[in-house]
CSV table of C-alpha atoms in Angstrom, one decimal:
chain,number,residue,atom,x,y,z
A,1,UNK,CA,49.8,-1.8,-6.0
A,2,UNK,CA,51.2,1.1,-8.5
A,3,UNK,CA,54.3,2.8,-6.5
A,4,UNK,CA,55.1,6.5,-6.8
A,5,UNK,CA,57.8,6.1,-9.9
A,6,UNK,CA,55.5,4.1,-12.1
A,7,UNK,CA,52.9,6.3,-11.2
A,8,UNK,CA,54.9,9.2,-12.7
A,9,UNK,CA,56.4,7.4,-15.4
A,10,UNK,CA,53.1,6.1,-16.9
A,11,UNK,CA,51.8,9.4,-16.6
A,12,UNK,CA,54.0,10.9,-18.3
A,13,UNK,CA,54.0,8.0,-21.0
A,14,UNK,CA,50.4,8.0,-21.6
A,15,UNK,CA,50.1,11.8,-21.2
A,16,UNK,CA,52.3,11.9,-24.6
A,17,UNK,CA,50.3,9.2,-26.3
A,18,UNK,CA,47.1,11.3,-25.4
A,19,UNK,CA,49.0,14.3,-27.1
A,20,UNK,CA,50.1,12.9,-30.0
A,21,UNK,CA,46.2,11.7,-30.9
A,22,UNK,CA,44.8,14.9,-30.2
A,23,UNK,CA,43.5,13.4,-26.6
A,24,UNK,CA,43.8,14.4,-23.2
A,25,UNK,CA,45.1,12.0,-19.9
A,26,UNK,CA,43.3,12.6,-17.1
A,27,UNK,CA,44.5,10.4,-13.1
A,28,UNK,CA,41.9,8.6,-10.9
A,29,UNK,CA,42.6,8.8,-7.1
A,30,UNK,CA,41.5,6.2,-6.2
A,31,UNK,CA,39.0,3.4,-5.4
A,32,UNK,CA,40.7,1.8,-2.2
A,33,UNK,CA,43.9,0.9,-0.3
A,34,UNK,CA,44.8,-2.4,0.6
A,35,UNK,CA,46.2,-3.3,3.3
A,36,UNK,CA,46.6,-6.1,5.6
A,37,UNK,CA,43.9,-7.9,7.1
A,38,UNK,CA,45.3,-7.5,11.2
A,39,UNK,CA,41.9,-7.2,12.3
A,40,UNK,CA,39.7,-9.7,13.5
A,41,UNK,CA,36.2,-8.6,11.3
A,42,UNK,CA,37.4,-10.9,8.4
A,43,UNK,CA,38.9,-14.4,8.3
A,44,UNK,CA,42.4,-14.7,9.0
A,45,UNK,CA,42.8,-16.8,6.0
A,46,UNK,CA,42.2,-13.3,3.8
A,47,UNK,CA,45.4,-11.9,3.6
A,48,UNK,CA,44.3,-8.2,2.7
A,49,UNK,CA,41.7,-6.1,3.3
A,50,UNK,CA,40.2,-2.6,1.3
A,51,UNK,CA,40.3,0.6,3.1
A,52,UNK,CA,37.8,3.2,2.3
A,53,UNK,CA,35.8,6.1,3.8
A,54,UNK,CA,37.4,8.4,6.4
A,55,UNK,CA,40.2,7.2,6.4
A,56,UNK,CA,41.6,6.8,2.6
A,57,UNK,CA,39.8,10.2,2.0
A,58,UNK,CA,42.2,12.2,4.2
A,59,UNK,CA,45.2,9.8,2.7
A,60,UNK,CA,44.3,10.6,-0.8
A,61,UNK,CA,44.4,14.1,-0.4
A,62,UNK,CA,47.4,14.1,0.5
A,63,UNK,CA,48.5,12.0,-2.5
A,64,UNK,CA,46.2,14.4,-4.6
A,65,UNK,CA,48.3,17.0,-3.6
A,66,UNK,CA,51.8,15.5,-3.8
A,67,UNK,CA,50.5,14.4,-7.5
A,68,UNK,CA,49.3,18.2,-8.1
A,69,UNK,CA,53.2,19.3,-7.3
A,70,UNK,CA,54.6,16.2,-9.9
A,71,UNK,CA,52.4,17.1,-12.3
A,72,UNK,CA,49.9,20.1,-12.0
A,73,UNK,CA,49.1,20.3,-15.8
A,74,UNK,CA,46.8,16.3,-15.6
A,75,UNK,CA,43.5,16.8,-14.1
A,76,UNK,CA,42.6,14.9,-11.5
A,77,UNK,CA,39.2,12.6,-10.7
A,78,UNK,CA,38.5,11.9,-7.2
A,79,UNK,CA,37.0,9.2,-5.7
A,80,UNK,CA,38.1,8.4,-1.4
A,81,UNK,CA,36.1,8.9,1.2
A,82,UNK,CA,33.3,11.4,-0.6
A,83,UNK,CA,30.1,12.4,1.8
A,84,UNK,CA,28.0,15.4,2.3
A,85,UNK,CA,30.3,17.3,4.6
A,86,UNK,CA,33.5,17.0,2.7
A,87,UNK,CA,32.1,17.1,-1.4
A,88,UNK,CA,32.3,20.7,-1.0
A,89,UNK,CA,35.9,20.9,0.0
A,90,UNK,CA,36.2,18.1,-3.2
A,91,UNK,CA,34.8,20.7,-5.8
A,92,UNK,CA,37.0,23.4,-4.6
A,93,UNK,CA,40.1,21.3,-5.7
A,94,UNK,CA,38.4,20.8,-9.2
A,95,UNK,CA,38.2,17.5,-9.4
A,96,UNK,CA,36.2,16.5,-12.1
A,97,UNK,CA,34.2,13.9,-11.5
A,98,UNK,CA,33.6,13.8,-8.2
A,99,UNK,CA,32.9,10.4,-7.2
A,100,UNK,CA,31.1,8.7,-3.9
A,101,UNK,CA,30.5,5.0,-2.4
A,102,UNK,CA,31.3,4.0,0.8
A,103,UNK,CA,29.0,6.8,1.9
A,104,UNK,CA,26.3,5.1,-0.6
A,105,UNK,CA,26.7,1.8,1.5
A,106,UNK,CA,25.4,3.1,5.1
A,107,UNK,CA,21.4,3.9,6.2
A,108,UNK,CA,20.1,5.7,3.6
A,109,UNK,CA,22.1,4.7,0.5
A,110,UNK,CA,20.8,7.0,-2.4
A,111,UNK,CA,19.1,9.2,-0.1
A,112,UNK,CA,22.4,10.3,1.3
A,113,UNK,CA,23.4,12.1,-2.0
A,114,UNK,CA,20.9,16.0,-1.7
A,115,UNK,CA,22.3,16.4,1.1
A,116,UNK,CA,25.7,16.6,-0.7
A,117,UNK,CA,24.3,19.4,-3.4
A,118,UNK,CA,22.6,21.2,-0.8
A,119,UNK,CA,25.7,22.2,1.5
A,120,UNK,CA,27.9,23.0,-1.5
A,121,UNK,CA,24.7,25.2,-2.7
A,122,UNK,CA,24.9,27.1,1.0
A,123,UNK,CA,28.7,27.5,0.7
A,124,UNK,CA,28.1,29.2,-3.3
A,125,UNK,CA,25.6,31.4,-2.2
A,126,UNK,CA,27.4,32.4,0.9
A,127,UNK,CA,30.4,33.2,-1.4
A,128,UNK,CA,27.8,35.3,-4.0
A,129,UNK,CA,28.8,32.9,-6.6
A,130,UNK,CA,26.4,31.0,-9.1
A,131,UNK,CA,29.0,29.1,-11.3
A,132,UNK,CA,31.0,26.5,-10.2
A,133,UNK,CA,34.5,27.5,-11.4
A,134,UNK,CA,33.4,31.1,-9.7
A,135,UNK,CA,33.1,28.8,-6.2
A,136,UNK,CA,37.2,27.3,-6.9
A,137,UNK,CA,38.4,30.6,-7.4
A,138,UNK,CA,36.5,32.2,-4.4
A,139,UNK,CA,36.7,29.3,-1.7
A,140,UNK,CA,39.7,29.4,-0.1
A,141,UNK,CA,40.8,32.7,0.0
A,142,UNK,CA,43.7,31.5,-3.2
A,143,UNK,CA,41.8,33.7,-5.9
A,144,UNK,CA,43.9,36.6,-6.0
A,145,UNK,CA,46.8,34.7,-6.6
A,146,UNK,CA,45.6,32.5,-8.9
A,147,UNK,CA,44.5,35.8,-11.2
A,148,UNK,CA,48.3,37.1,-10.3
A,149,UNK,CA,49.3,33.7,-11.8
A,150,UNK,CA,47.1,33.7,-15.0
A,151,UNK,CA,46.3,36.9,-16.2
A,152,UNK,CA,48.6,40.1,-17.4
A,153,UNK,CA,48.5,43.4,-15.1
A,154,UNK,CA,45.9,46.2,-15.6
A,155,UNK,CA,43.1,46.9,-16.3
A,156,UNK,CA,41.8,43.4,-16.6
A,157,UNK,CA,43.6,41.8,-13.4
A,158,UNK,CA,41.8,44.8,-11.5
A,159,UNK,CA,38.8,44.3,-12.9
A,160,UNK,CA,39.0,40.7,-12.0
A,161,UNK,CA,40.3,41.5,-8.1
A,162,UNK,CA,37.4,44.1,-7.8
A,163,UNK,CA,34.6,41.3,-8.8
A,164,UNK,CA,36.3,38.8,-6.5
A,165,UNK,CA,36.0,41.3,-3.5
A,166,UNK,CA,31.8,41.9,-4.5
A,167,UNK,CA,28.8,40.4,-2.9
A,168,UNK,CA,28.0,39.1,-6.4
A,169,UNK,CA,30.9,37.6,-8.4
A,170,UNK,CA,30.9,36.4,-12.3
A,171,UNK,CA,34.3,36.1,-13.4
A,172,UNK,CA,33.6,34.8,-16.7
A,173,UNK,CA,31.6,37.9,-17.8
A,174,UNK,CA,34.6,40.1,-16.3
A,175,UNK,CA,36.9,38.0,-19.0
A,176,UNK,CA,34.4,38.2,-21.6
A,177,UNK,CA,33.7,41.8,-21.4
A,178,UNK,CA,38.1,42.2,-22.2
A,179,UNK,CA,37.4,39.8,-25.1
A,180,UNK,CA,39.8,37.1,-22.9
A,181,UNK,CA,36.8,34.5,-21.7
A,182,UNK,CA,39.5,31.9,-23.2
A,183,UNK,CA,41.6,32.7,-19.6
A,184,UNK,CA,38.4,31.4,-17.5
A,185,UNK,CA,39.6,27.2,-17.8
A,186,UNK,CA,43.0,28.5,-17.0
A,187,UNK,CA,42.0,30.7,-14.0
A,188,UNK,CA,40.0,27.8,-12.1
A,189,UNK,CA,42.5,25.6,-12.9
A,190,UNK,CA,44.8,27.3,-11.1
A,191,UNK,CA,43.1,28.4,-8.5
A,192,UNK,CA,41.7,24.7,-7.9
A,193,UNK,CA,45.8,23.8,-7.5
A,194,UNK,CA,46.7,26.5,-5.1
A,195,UNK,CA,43.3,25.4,-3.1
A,196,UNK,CA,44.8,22.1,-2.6
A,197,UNK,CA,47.2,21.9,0.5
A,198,UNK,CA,44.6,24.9,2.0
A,199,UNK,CA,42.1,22.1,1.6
A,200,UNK,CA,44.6,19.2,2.8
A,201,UNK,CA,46.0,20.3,5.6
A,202,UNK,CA,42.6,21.2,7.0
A,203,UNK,CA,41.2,18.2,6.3
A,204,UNK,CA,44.2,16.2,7.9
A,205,UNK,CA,43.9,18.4,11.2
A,206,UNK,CA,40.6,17.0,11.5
A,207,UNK,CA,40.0,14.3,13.9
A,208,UNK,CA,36.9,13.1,12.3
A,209,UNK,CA,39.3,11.2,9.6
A,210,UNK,CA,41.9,10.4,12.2
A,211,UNK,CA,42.1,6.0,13.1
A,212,UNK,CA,41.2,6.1,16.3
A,213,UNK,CA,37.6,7.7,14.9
A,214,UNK,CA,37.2,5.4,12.3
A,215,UNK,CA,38.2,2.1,14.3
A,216,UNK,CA,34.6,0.9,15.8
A,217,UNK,CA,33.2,-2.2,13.2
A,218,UNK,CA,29.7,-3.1,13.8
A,219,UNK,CA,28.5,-5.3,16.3
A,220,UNK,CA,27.1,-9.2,15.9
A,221,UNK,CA,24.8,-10.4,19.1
A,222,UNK,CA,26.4,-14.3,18.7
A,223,UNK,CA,22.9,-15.5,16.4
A,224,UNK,CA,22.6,-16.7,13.2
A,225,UNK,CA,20.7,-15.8,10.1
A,226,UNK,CA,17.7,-18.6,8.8
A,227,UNK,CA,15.7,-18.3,6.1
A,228,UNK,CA,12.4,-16.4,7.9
A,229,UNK,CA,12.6,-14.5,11.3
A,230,UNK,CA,14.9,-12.3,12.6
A,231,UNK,CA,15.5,-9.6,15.1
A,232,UNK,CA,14.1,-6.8,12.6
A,233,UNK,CA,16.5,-4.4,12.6
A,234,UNK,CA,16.0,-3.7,8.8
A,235,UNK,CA,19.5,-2.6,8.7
A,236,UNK,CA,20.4,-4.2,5.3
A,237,UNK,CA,17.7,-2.7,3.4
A,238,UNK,CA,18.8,0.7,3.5
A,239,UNK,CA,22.7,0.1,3.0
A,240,UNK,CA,22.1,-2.3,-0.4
A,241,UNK,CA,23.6,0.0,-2.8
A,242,UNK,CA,21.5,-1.5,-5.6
A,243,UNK,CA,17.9,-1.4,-3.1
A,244,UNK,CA,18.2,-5.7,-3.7
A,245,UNK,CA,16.8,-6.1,-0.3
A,246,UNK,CA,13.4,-5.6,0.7
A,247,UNK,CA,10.8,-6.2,3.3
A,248,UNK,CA,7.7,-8.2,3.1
A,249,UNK,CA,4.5,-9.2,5.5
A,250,UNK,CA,3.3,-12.5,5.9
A,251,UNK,CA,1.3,-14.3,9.0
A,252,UNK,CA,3.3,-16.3,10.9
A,253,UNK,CA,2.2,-20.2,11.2
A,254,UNK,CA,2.9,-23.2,13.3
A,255,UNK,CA,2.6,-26.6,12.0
A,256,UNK,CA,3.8,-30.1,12.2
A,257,UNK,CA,4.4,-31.2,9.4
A,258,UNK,CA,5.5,-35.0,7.7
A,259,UNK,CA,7.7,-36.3,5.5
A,260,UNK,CA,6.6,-38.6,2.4
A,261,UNK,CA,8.4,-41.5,1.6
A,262,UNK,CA,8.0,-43.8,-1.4
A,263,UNK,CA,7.7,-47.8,-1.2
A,264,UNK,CA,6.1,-49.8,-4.1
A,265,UNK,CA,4.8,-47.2,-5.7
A,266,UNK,CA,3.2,-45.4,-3.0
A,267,UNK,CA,4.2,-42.8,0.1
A,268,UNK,CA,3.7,-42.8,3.2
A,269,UNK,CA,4.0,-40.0,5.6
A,270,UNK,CA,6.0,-40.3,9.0
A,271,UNK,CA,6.4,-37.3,11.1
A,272,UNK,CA,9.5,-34.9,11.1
A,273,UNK,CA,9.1,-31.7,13.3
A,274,UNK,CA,7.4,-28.2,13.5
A,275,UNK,CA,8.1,-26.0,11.0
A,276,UNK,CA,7.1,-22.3,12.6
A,277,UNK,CA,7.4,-18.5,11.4
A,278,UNK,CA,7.0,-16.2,14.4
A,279,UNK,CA,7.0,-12.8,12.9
A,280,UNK,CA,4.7,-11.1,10.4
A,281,UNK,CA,7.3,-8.6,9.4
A,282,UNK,CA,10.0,-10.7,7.3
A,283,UNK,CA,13.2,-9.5,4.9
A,284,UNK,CA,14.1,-10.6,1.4
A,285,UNK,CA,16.9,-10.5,-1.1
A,286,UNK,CA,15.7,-9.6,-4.8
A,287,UNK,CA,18.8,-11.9,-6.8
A,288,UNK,CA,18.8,-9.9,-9.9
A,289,UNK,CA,19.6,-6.7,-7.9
A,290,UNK,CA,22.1,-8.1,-5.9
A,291,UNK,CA,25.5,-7.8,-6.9
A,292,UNK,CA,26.8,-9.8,-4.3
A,293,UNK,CA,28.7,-7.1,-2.2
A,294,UNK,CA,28.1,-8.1,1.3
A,295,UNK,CA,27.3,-4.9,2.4
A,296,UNK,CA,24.6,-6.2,4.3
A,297,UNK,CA,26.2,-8.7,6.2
A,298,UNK,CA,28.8,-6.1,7.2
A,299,UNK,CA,26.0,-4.2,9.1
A,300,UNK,CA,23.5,-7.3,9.8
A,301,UNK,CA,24.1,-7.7,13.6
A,302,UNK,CA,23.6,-11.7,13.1
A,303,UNK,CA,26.1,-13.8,10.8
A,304,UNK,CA,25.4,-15.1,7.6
A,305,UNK,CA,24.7,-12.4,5.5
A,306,UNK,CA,21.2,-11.3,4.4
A,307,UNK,CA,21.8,-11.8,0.6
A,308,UNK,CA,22.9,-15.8,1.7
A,309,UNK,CA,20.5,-16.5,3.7
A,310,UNK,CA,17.1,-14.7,3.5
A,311,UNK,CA,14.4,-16.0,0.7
A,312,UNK,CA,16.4,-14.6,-2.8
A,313,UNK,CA,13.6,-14.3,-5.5
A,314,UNK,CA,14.8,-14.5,-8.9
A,315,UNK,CA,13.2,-12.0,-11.4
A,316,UNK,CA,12.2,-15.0,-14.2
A,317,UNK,CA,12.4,-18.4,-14.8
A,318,UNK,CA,15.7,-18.0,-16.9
A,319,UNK,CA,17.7,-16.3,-14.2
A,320,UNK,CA,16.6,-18.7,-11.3
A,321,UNK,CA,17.9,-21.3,-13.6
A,322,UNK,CA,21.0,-20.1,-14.9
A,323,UNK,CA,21.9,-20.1,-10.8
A,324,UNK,CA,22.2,-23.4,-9.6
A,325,UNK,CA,24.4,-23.1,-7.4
A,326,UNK,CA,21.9,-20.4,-5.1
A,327,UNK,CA,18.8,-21.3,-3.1
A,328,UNK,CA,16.2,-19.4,-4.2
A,329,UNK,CA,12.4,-18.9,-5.4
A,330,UNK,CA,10.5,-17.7,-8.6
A,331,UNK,CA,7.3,-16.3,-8.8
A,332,UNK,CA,4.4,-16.3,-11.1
A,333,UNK,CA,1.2,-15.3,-11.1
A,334,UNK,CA,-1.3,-15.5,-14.2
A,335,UNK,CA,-5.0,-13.8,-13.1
A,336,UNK,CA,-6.6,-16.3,-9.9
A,337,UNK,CA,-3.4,-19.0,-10.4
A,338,UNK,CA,0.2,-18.3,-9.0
A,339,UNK,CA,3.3,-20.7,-9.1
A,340,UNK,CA,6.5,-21.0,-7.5
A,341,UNK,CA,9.7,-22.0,-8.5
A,342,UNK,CA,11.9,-23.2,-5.7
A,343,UNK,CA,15.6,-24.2,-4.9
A,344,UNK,CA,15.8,-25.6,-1.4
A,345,UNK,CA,18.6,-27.4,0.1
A,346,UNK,CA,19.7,-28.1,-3.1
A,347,UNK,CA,16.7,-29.6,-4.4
A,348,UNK,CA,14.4,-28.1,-6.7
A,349,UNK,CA,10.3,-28.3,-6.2
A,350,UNK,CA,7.4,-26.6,-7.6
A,351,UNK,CA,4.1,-25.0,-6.1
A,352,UNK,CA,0.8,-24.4,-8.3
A,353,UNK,CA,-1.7,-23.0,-6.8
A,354,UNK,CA,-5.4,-21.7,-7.8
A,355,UNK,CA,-6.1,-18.7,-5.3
A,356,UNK,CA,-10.1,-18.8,-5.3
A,357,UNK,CA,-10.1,-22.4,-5.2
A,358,UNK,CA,-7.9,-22.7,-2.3
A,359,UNK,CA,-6.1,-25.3,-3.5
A,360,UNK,CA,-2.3,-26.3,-4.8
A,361,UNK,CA,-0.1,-29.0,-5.8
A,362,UNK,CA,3.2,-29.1,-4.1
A,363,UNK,CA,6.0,-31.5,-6.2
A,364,UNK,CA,9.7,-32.2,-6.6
A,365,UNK,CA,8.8,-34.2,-9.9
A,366,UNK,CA,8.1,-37.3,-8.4
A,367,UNK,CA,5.7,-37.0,-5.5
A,368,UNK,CA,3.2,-34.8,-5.5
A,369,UNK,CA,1.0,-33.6,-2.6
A,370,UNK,CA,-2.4,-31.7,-3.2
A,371,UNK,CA,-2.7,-29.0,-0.7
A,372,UNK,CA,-5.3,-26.8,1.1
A,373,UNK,CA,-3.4,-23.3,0.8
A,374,UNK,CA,-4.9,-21.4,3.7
A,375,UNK,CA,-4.4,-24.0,6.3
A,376,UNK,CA,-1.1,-25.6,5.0
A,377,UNK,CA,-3.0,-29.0,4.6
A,378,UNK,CA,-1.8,-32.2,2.6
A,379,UNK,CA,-5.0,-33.7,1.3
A,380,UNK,CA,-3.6,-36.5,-0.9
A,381,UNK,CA,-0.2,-38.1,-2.6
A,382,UNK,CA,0.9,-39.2,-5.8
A,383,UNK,CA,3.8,-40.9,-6.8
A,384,UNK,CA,5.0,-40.6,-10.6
A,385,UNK,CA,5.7,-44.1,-12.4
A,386,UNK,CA,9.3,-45.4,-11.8
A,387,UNK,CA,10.2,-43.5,-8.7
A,388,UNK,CA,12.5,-45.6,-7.2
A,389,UNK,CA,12.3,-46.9,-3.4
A,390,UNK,CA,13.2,-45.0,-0.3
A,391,UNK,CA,12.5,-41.2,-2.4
A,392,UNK,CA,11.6,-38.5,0.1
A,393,UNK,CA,9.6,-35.6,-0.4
A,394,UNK,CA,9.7,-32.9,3.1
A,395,UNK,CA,6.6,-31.1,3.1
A,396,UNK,CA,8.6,-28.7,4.9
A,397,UNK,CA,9.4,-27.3,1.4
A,398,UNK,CA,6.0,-26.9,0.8
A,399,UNK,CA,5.6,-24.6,3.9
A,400,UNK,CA,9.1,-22.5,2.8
A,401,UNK,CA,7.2,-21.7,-0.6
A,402,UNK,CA,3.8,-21.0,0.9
A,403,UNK,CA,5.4,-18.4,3.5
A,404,UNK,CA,7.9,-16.8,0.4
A,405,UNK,CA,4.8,-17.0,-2.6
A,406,UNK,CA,2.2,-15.6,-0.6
A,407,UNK,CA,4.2,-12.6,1.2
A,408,UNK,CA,6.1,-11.7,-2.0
A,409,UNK,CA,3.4,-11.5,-4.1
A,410,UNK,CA,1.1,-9.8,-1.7
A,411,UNK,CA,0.3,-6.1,-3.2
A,412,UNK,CA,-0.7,-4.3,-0.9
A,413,UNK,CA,3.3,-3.6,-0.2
A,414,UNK,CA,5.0,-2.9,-3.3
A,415,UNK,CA,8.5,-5.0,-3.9
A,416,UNK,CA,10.6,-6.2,-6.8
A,417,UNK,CA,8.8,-9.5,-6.9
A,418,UNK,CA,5.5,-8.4,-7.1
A,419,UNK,CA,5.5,-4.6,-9.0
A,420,UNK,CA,4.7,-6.9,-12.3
A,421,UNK,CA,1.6,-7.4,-10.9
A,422,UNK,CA,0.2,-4.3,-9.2
């Protein structure tokens, strides 16, 4: 990664470019840190690993501040660690923006984020401050000096102490009444750089960012994902950053179920096994959401990752095409008649089916099995001309698509499969 020299040399480089096009440079700290994998979360064959959250947040400001010493004139934007109870402490340095994500990826996602402009709100009005550069200059006890700093003795620099010292405090209309409102960028600007080792050092005394706080991973129970069923915990719904994972009902079923096979033009069915969904209450990944971050499977106590290996529902026909390489379904429904697309195993099939009928027909393109819908019952083959000897069609496929078609597009719970038709 970028060392301390380059840092300072490309800084200054680009800083001058900036200048000499009438532009300003402004530093990102940062997205993550990598270091070495030396835990035993990830494979040992990945050689690094990000850190982020707690941890990088408390690191950062420190960098932050070094940077501020280097080279106090480039603002800074911030982006390590950000949650509720540090984002005030974040606006007091002036960073600008302000950026969160790991906080984003635990229970509760974007509902995580008032929280964050409601204590900063409590620590404004506390201060009797309504603007925001008001709040750097009045939060850590640094505005005096940063007035010393920026603005010329008497009477003004008075005038500005006095309203710093009030209930209610407006800085800017103090400037604007000398006619020097131009000063107020300045003043916040310094009073954000003098906030910054207040703001560091307390935040590296506190043991809530310290590695021993921030060394617990979350825990896996020794089972593995499958494609319906699981223990319920709903734990990846909340933490998808981009809300890809939902939750859907369906009735659980039991069935035996056969296995066609095609001889001289004509299939016959020998038995393969049970096929069996226990639970009504079932999770789903919606693929054109998904970005593929494995959030989920970090806080999934099973292994194999919800966005793998849960039913993932492409939003048309193009994008469950374009995908190949995923598993996956597509859903359709046109007034009484639905359809599924599906990609199983590999293997692609399709399900028509004509709701007040009650009826269906299950194929893979070759053999095709007319279905009762509500009871999950064959009721007669066909085999396409030319299909060749020994072809196999499990009607295990059929029951996969029955369970993800009718709980998907079941509106009486809103998802991303079915809000086209509500």
């Amino acid at each position: 990664d970028l060392q301390w020299p380059q840092a300072l040399e490309i800084t200054d480089r680009l800083g001058e470019l900036a200048r000499s096009l009438g532009r300003t440079l402004q530093v990102k700290l940062s997205n993550t840190l990598v270091v070495r994998n030396h835990r035993p979360f990830f494979p040992a064959s990945e050689a690094v690993m990000y850190l982020s959250g707690e941890p990088l947040h408390v690191l950062t400001l420190n960098l932050a501040e070094r940077f501020r010493r280097a080279r106090p004139e480039v603002p800074i934007s911030f982006s390590a660690g950000v949650d509720a109870r540090n984002f005030a402490d974040c606006a007091a340095l002036g960073f600008t923006p302000i950026t969160t994500c790991t906080d984003l990826l635990r229970p509760g996602g974007y509902g995580r984020l008032p929280a964050y402009l409601d204590r900063l709100e409590e620590r404004m009005r506390g201060l009797g401050v309504a603007r925001l550069g008001d709040y750097v200059v009045k939060s850590c006890g640094q505005g005096e000096a940063a007035i010393r700093e920026v603005v010329e003795p008497p009477p003004l620099r008075a005038a500005l102490v006095t309203a710093l010292a009030g209930a209610r405090t407006d800085l800017a209309a103090v400037l604007e009444a000398h006619g020097q409102g131009a000063l107020y960028g300045r003043l916040v600007a310094a009073a954000a750089r003098l906030n910054t080792p207040v703001v560091v050092a307390r935040a590296t005394a506190d043991p809530r960012y310290r590695a021993e706080a921030n060394a617990g991973r979350p825990r896996k129970i020794g089972r593995r994902l499958v494609l319906f069923d699981c223990i319920n915990c709903d734990k990846c719904v909340p933490v998808c950053p981009n809300d890809a994972n939902f939750v859907y009902q369906t009735r659980p079923v039991r069935a035996e179920f056969p296995r066609y096979v095609v001889h001289g033009g004509a299939a016959a069915a020998e038995s393969v096994g049970v096929f069996e969904v226990v639970k009504e209450h079932q999770i789903a990944n919606f693929q054109d959401f998904c970005n593929e971050c494995g959030n989920c499977d970090t806080f999934c106590p099973e292994d194999g990752g919800p966005y793998i290996e849960k039913p993932r529902f492409f939003g048309s026909l193009e994008a469950f095409a374009a995908r190949r390489d995923r598993d996956g379904f597509y859903c359709r429904r046109d007034g009484e008649r639905d359809a599924v697309w599906a990609r199983i195993g590999g293997r692609e099939y399709r399900l028509d089916l004509h709701r007040a009928a009650d009826r269906g027909v299950f194929t893979d393109g070759a053999v095709s099995v007319e279905v009762r819908h509500t009871d999950r019952a064959p009721l007669a083959v066909t085999v396409a001309a030319g299909t060749p000897d020994g072809h196999r069609l499990d009607f295990s496929a059929y029951l996969n698509m029955a369970v993800a078609l009718d709980g998907a597009l079941d509106t009486r719970q809103a998802n991303p499969v079915n809000m086209p038709w509500l």
